[in-house]
Amino acid sequence: MRKIDGPGAVGNVFTDYDALLNPNGTVYTADYGNDVQNELIGIQDNAGIAEAAGTNLYILAAITKQKLKPL
């Protein structure tokens, strides 16, 4: 995992966009988003949990080694 480094990031942290006070808010780049996605899917893959839409419990289950409850 790595911290955000897109344009507008300050010290590798996100900054808010504000048209008047900070017109250079952090740009969330595809490169960064794909790294985050791959990191999270790697946790699932390691736990043998397949990808699926409609839930937000897969990463928690993989980390805590809990069994998934049916949707």
PDB file of N, CA and C in Angstrom:
ATOM      1  N   MET A   1       0.856  -1.174   0.000  1.00  0.00           N
ATOM      2  CA  MET A   1       0.000   0.000   0.000  1.00  0.00           C
ATOM      3  C   MET A   1       0.895   1.228   0.000  1.00  0.00           C
ATOM      4  N   ARG A   2       0.379   2.273  -0.569  1.00  0.00           N
ATOM      5  CA  ARG A   2       1.123   3.533  -0.570  1.00  0.00           C
ATOM      6  C   ARG A   2       0.155   4.683  -0.324  1.00  0.00           C
ATOM      7  N   LYS A   3       0.689   5.799   0.079  1.00  0.00           N
ATOM      8  CA  LYS A   3      -0.142   6.979   0.308  1.00  0.00           C
ATOM      9  C   LYS A   3      -0.385   7.714  -1.003  1.00  0.00           C
ATOM     10  N   ILE A   4      -1.432   8.521  -1.022  1.00  0.00           N
ATOM     11  CA  ILE A   4      -1.801   9.290  -2.202  1.00  0.00           C
ATOM     12  C   ILE A   4      -0.643  10.197  -2.624  1.00  0.00           C
ATOM     13  N   ASP A   5      -0.427  10.287  -3.930  1.00  0.00           N
ATOM     14  CA  ASP A   5       0.635  11.169  -4.424  1.00  0.00           C
ATOM     15  C   ASP A   5       0.198  11.944  -5.663  1.00  0.00           C
ATOM     16  N   GLY A   6      -1.121  12.017  -5.877  1.00  0.00           N
ATOM     17  CA  GLY A   6      -1.645  12.739  -7.038  1.00  0.00           C
ATOM     18  C   GLY A   6      -1.480  14.238  -6.886  1.00  0.00           C
ATOM     19  N   PRO A   7      -1.694  14.952  -7.972  1.00  0.00           N
ATOM     20  CA  PRO A   7      -1.607  16.410  -7.911  1.00  0.00           C
ATOM     21  C   PRO A   7      -2.519  16.973  -6.821  1.00  0.00           C
ATOM     22  N   GLY A   8      -2.007  17.929  -6.076  1.00  0.00           N
ATOM     23  CA  GLY A   8      -2.780  18.565  -5.018  1.00  0.00           C
ATOM     24  C   GLY A   8      -2.600  17.923  -3.656  1.00  0.00           C
ATOM     25  N   ALA A   9      -2.031  16.727  -3.600  1.00  0.00           N
ATOM     26  CA  ALA A   9      -1.765  16.090  -2.302  1.00  0.00           C
ATOM     27  C   ALA A   9      -0.651  16.871  -1.610  1.00  0.00           C
ATOM     28  N   VAL A  10      -0.783  17.041  -0.316  1.00  0.00           N
ATOM     29  CA  VAL A  10       0.231  17.754   0.457  1.00  0.00           C
ATOM     30  C   VAL A  10       0.763  16.804   1.510  1.00  0.00           C
ATOM     31  N   GLY A  11       2.036  16.485   1.429  1.00  0.00           N
ATOM     32  CA  GLY A  11       2.632  15.548   2.383  1.00  0.00           C
ATOM     33  C   GLY A  11       1.984  14.170   2.297  1.00  0.00           C
ATOM     34  N   ASN A  12       1.573  13.779   1.085  1.00  0.00           N
ATOM     35  CA  ASN A  12       0.939  12.484   0.831  1.00  0.00           C
ATOM     36  C   ASN A  12      -0.372  12.292   1.571  1.00  0.00           C
ATOM     37  N   VAL A  13      -1.094  13.379   1.813  1.00  0.00           N
ATOM     38  CA  VAL A  13      -2.444  13.293   2.361  1.00  0.00           C
ATOM     39  C   VAL A  13      -3.379  14.079   1.448  1.00  0.00           C
ATOM     40  N   PHE A  14      -4.662  13.708   1.480  1.00  0.00           N
ATOM     41  CA  PHE A  14      -5.670  14.376   0.663  1.00  0.00           C
ATOM     42  C   PHE A  14      -5.903  15.797   1.161  1.00  0.00           C
ATOM     43  N   THR A  15      -6.170  16.700   0.234  1.00  0.00           N
ATOM     44  CA  THR A  15      -6.612  18.042   0.580  1.00  0.00           C
ATOM     45  C   THR A  15      -7.958  18.283  -0.105  1.00  0.00           C
ATOM     46  N   ASP A  16      -8.828  19.026   0.551  1.00  0.00           N
ATOM     47  CA  ASP A  16     -10.147  19.312   0.009  1.00  0.00           C
ATOM     48  C   ASP A  16     -10.067  20.355  -1.094  1.00  0.00           C
ATOM     49  N   TYR A  17     -10.933  20.182  -2.067  1.00  0.00           N
ATOM     50  CA  TYR A  17     -11.099  21.197  -3.105  1.00  0.00           C
ATOM     51  C   TYR A  17     -12.054  22.255  -2.590  1.00  0.00           C
ATOM     52  N   ASP A  18     -11.704  23.482  -2.796  1.00  0.00           N
ATOM     53  CA  ASP A  18     -12.583  24.613  -2.494  1.00  0.00           C
ATOM     54  C   ASP A  18     -12.312  25.658  -3.569  1.00  0.00           C
ATOM     55  N   ALA A  19     -13.336  26.014  -4.325  1.00  0.00           N
ATOM     56  CA  ALA A  19     -13.161  26.922  -5.454  1.00  0.00           C
ATOM     57  C   ALA A  19     -12.468  28.228  -5.066  1.00  0.00           C
ATOM     58  N   LEU A  20     -12.719  28.708  -3.859  1.00  0.00           N
ATOM     59  CA  LEU A  20     -12.121  29.970  -3.433  1.00  0.00           C
ATOM     60  C   LEU A  20     -10.827  29.802  -2.641  1.00  0.00           C
ATOM     61  N   LEU A  21     -10.818  28.884  -1.682  1.00  0.00           N
ATOM     62  CA  LEU A  21      -9.679  28.770  -0.769  1.00  0.00           C
ATOM     63  C   LEU A  21      -8.606  27.789  -1.232  1.00  0.00           C
ATOM     64  N   ASN A  22      -9.002  26.726  -1.928  1.00  0.00           N
ATOM     65  CA  ASN A  22      -8.025  25.732  -2.361  1.00  0.00           C
ATOM     66  C   ASN A  22      -8.463  25.108  -3.685  1.00  0.00           C
ATOM     67  N   PRO A  23      -8.243  25.803  -4.793  1.00  0.00           N
ATOM     68  CA  PRO A  23      -8.657  25.264  -6.083  1.00  0.00           C
ATOM     69  C   PRO A  23      -7.783  24.104  -6.563  1.00  0.00           C
ATOM     70  N   ASN A  24      -6.831  23.705  -5.748  1.00  0.00           N
ATOM     71  CA  ASN A  24      -5.941  22.589  -6.096  1.00  0.00           C
ATOM     72  C   ASN A  24      -6.152  21.406  -5.169  1.00  0.00           C
ATOM     73  N   GLY A  25      -7.402  21.019  -4.934  1.00  0.00           N
ATOM     74  CA  GLY A  25      -7.662  19.834  -4.115  1.00  0.00           C
ATOM     75  C   GLY A  25      -6.992  18.613  -4.723  1.00  0.00           C
ATOM     76  N   THR A  26      -6.820  17.591  -3.930  1.00  0.00           N
ATOM     77  CA  THR A  26      -6.126  16.388  -4.381  1.00  0.00           C
ATOM     78  C   THR A  26      -6.868  15.710  -5.522  1.00  0.00           C
ATOM     79  N   VAL A  27      -6.129  15.343  -6.550  1.00  0.00           N
ATOM     80  CA  VAL A  27      -6.665  14.582  -7.672  1.00  0.00           C
ATOM     81  C   VAL A  27      -6.501  13.099  -7.356  1.00  0.00           C
ATOM     82  N   TYR A  28      -7.626  12.394  -7.366  1.00  0.00           N
ATOM     83  CA  TYR A  28      -7.618  10.951  -7.126  1.00  0.00           C
ATOM     84  C   TYR A  28      -7.352  10.285  -8.468  1.00  0.00           C
ATOM     85  N   THR A  29      -6.139   9.819  -8.666  1.00  0.00           N
ATOM     86  CA  THR A  29      -5.742   9.285  -9.966  1.00  0.00           C
ATOM     87  C   THR A  29      -6.124   7.816 -10.121  1.00  0.00           C
ATOM     88  N   ALA A  30      -6.296   7.392 -11.367  1.00  0.00           N
ATOM     89  CA  ALA A  30      -6.587   5.982 -11.658  1.00  0.00           C
ATOM     90  C   ALA A  30      -5.461   5.090 -11.151  1.00  0.00           C
ATOM     91  N   ASP A  31      -4.231   5.540 -11.284  1.00  0.00           N
ATOM     92  CA  ASP A  31      -3.074   4.770 -10.833  1.00  0.00           C
ATOM     93  C   ASP A  31      -3.176   4.475  -9.338  1.00  0.00           C
ATOM     94  N   TYR A  32      -3.496   5.493  -8.558  1.00  0.00           N
ATOM     95  CA  TYR A  32      -3.633   5.312  -7.119  1.00  0.00           C
ATOM     96  C   TYR A  32      -4.846   4.434  -6.793  1.00  0.00           C
ATOM     97  N   GLY A  33      -5.981   4.723  -7.423  1.00  0.00           N
ATOM     98  CA  GLY A  33      -7.191   3.946  -7.171  1.00  0.00           C
ATOM     99  C   GLY A  33      -7.009   2.477  -7.499  1.00  0.00           C
ATOM    100  N   ASN A  34      -6.319   2.184  -8.590  1.00  0.00           N
ATOM    101  CA  ASN A  34      -6.063   0.789  -8.947  1.00  0.00           C
ATOM    102  C   ASN A  34      -5.132   0.115  -7.949  1.00  0.00           C
ATOM    103  N   ASP A  35      -4.148   0.851  -7.437  1.00  0.00           N
ATOM    104  CA  ASP A  35      -3.271   0.287  -6.400  1.00  0.00           C
ATOM    105  C   ASP A  35      -4.067  -0.076  -5.147  1.00  0.00           C
ATOM    106  N   VAL A  36      -4.966   0.807  -4.729  1.00  0.00           N
ATOM    107  CA  VAL A  36      -5.794   0.548  -3.546  1.00  0.00           C
ATOM    108  C   VAL A  36      -6.693  -0.665  -3.805  1.00  0.00           C
ATOM    109  N   GLN A  37      -7.346  -0.678  -4.958  1.00  0.00           N
ATOM    110  CA  GLN A  37      -8.221  -1.796  -5.304  1.00  0.00           C
ATOM    111  C   GLN A  37      -7.450  -3.120  -5.317  1.00  0.00           C
ATOM    112  N   ASN A  38      -6.280  -3.135  -5.931  1.00  0.00           N
ATOM    113  CA  ASN A  38      -5.495  -4.361  -5.995  1.00  0.00           C
ATOM    114  C   ASN A  38      -5.026  -4.811  -4.615  1.00  0.00           C
ATOM    115  N   GLU A  39      -4.703  -3.861  -3.760  1.00  0.00           N
ATOM    116  CA  GLU A  39      -4.302  -4.189  -2.385  1.00  0.00           C
ATOM    117  C   GLU A  39      -5.452  -4.866  -1.645  1.00  0.00           C
ATOM    118  N   LEU A  40      -6.655  -4.313  -1.759  1.00  0.00           N
ATOM    119  CA  LEU A  40      -7.816  -4.877  -1.078  1.00  0.00           C
ATOM    120  C   LEU A  40      -8.210  -6.235  -1.661  1.00  0.00           C
ATOM    121  N   ILE A  41      -8.207  -6.348  -2.982  1.00  0.00           N
ATOM    122  CA  ILE A  41      -8.545  -7.625  -3.603  1.00  0.00           C
ATOM    123  C   ILE A  41      -7.496  -8.674  -3.253  1.00  0.00           C
ATOM    124  N   GLY A  42      -6.251  -8.268  -3.077  1.00  0.00           N
ATOM    125  CA  GLY A  42      -5.204  -9.209  -2.663  1.00  0.00           C
ATOM    126  C   GLY A  42      -5.509  -9.828  -1.305  1.00  0.00           C
ATOM    127  N   ILE A  43      -6.111  -9.057  -0.403  1.00  0.00           N
ATOM    128  CA  ILE A  43      -6.508  -9.597   0.912  1.00  0.00           C
ATOM    129  C   ILE A  43      -7.567 -10.670   0.706  1.00  0.00           C
ATOM    130  N   GLN A  44      -8.568 -10.374  -0.118  1.00  0.00           N
ATOM    131  CA  GLN A  44      -9.619 -11.352  -0.402  1.00  0.00           C
ATOM    132  C   GLN A  44      -9.058 -12.594  -1.070  1.00  0.00           C
ATOM    133  N   ASP A  45      -8.222 -12.395  -2.088  1.00  0.00           N
ATOM    134  CA  ASP A  45      -7.653 -13.529  -2.814  1.00  0.00           C
ATOM    135  C   ASP A  45      -6.884 -14.446  -1.875  1.00  0.00           C
ATOM    136  N   ASN A  46      -6.112 -13.847  -0.987  1.00  0.00           N
ATOM    137  CA  ASN A  46      -5.317 -14.633  -0.039  1.00  0.00           C
ATOM    138  C   ASN A  46      -6.198 -15.462   0.883  1.00  0.00           C
ATOM    139  N   ALA A  47      -7.395 -14.960   1.174  1.00  0.00           N
ATOM    140  CA  ALA A  47      -8.326 -15.677   2.043  1.00  0.00           C
ATOM    141  C   ALA A  47      -9.240 -16.619   1.253  1.00  0.00           C
ATOM    142  N   GLY A  48      -9.092 -16.630  -0.081  1.00  0.00           N
ATOM    143  CA  GLY A  48      -9.915 -17.502  -0.899  1.00  0.00           C
ATOM    144  C   GLY A  48     -11.347 -17.016  -1.056  1.00  0.00           C
ATOM    145  N   ILE A  49     -11.567 -15.720  -0.944  1.00  0.00           N
ATOM    146  CA  ILE A  49     -12.902 -15.135  -1.073  1.00  0.00           C
ATOM    147  C   ILE A  49     -13.013 -14.484  -2.444  1.00  0.00           C
ATOM    148  N   ALA A  50     -13.962 -14.945  -3.237  1.00  0.00           N
ATOM    149  CA  ALA A  50     -14.140 -14.425  -4.590  1.00  0.00           C
ATOM    150  C   ALA A  50     -14.753 -13.029  -4.558  1.00  0.00           C
ATOM    151  N   GLU A  51     -14.474 -12.268  -5.614  1.00  0.00           N
ATOM    152  CA  GLU A  51     -15.064 -10.934  -5.748  1.00  0.00           C
ATOM    153  C   GLU A  51     -16.559 -11.048  -5.992  1.00  0.00           C
ATOM    154  N   ALA A  52     -17.316 -10.094  -5.482  1.00  0.00           N
ATOM    155  CA  ALA A  52     -18.754 -10.037  -5.729  1.00  0.00           C
ATOM    156  C   ALA A  52     -19.263  -8.645  -5.397  1.00  0.00           C
ATOM    157  N   ALA A  53     -20.299  -8.243  -6.098  1.00  0.00           N
ATOM    158  CA  ALA A  53     -20.919  -6.938  -5.852  1.00  0.00           C
ATOM    159  C   ALA A  53     -21.957  -7.058  -4.741  1.00  0.00           C
ATOM    160  N   GLY A  54     -22.282  -5.934  -4.127  1.00  0.00           N
ATOM    161  CA  GLY A  54     -23.401  -5.895  -3.190  1.00  0.00           C
ATOM    162  C   GLY A  54     -23.072  -6.192  -1.742  1.00  0.00           C
ATOM    163  N   THR A  55     -21.819  -6.189  -1.374  1.00  0.00           N
ATOM    164  CA  THR A  55     -21.473  -6.407   0.033  1.00  0.00           C
ATOM    165  C   THR A  55     -20.253  -5.576   0.403  1.00  0.00           C
ATOM    166  N   ASN A  56     -20.118  -5.288   1.679  1.00  0.00           N
ATOM    167  CA  ASN A  56     -18.934  -4.587   2.161  1.00  0.00           C
ATOM    168  C   ASN A  56     -18.277  -5.362   3.301  1.00  0.00           C
ATOM    169  N   LEU A  57     -18.476  -6.674   3.311  1.00  0.00           N
ATOM    170  CA  LEU A  57     -17.969  -7.492   4.412  1.00  0.00           C
ATOM    171  C   LEU A  57     -16.798  -8.385   4.031  1.00  0.00           C
ATOM    172  N   TYR A  58     -16.436  -8.452   2.767  1.00  0.00           N
ATOM    173  CA  TYR A  58     -15.422  -9.415   2.339  1.00  0.00           C
ATOM    174  C   TYR A  58     -14.040  -9.130   2.911  1.00  0.00           C
ATOM    175  N   ILE A  59     -13.625  -7.889   2.931  1.00  0.00           N
ATOM    176  CA  ILE A  59     -12.303  -7.557   3.463  1.00  0.00           C
ATOM    177  C   ILE A  59     -12.261  -7.839   4.961  1.00  0.00           C
ATOM    178  N   LEU A  60     -13.313  -7.443   5.678  1.00  0.00           N
ATOM    179  CA  LEU A  60     -13.383  -7.727   7.114  1.00  0.00           C
ATOM    180  C   LEU A  60     -13.308  -9.229   7.363  1.00  0.00           C
ATOM    181  N   ALA A  61     -14.066  -9.999   6.601  1.00  0.00           N
ATOM    182  CA  ALA A  61     -14.053 -11.457   6.767  1.00  0.00           C
ATOM    183  C   ALA A  61     -12.661 -12.024   6.494  1.00  0.00           C
ATOM    184  N   ALA A  62     -12.011 -11.518   5.472  1.00  0.00           N
ATOM    185  CA  ALA A  62     -10.678 -12.008   5.128  1.00  0.00           C
ATOM    186  C   ALA A  62      -9.660 -11.682   6.219  1.00  0.00           C
ATOM    187  N   ILE A  63      -9.730 -10.477   6.754  1.00  0.00           N
ATOM    188  CA  ILE A  63      -8.771 -10.063   7.777  1.00  0.00           C
ATOM    189  C   ILE A  63      -9.002 -10.806   9.093  1.00  0.00           C
ATOM    190  N   THR A  64     -10.259 -10.955   9.471  1.00  0.00           N
ATOM    191  CA  THR A  64     -10.565 -11.576  10.762  1.00  0.00           C
ATOM    192  C   THR A  64     -10.788 -13.072  10.669  1.00  0.00           C
ATOM    193  N   LYS A  65     -10.733 -13.588   9.424  1.00  0.00           N
ATOM    194  CA  LYS A  65     -10.926 -15.013   9.169  1.00  0.00           C
ATOM    195  C   LYS A  65     -12.303 -15.495   9.618  1.00  0.00           C
ATOM    196  N   GLN A  66     -13.277 -14.598   9.531  1.00  0.00           N
ATOM    197  CA  GLN A  66     -14.651 -14.957   9.855  1.00  0.00           C
ATOM    198  C   GLN A  66     -15.306 -15.619   8.650  1.00  0.00           C
ATOM    199  N   LYS A  67     -16.300 -16.421   8.912  1.00  0.00           N
ATOM    200  CA  LYS A  67     -17.078 -16.995   7.825  1.00  0.00           C
ATOM    201  C   LYS A  67     -18.077 -15.961   7.344  1.00  0.00           C
ATOM    202  N   LEU A  68     -18.278 -15.917   6.035  1.00  0.00           N
ATOM    203  CA  LEU A  68     -19.251 -14.977   5.464  1.00  0.00           C
ATOM    204  C   LEU A  68     -20.661 -15.467   5.696  1.00  0.00           C
ATOM    205  N   LYS A  69     -21.538 -14.550   6.047  1.00  0.00           N
ATOM    206  CA  LYS A  69     -22.952 -14.876   6.190  1.00  0.00           C
ATOM    207  C   LYS A  69     -23.604 -14.671   4.831  1.00  0.00           C
ATOM    208  N   PRO A  70     -24.514 -15.541   4.433  1.00  0.00           N
ATOM    209  CA  PRO A  70     -25.194 -15.363   3.149  1.00  0.00           C
ATOM    210  C   PRO A  70     -25.925 -14.035   3.101  1.00  0.00           C
ATOM    211  N   LEU A  71     -25.976 -13.423   1.904  1.00  0.00           N
ATOM    212  CA  LEU A  71     -26.705 -12.171   1.737  1.00  0.00           C
ATOM    213  C   LEU A  71     -28.182 -12.404   1.764  1.00  0.00           C
TER     214      LEU A  71
END
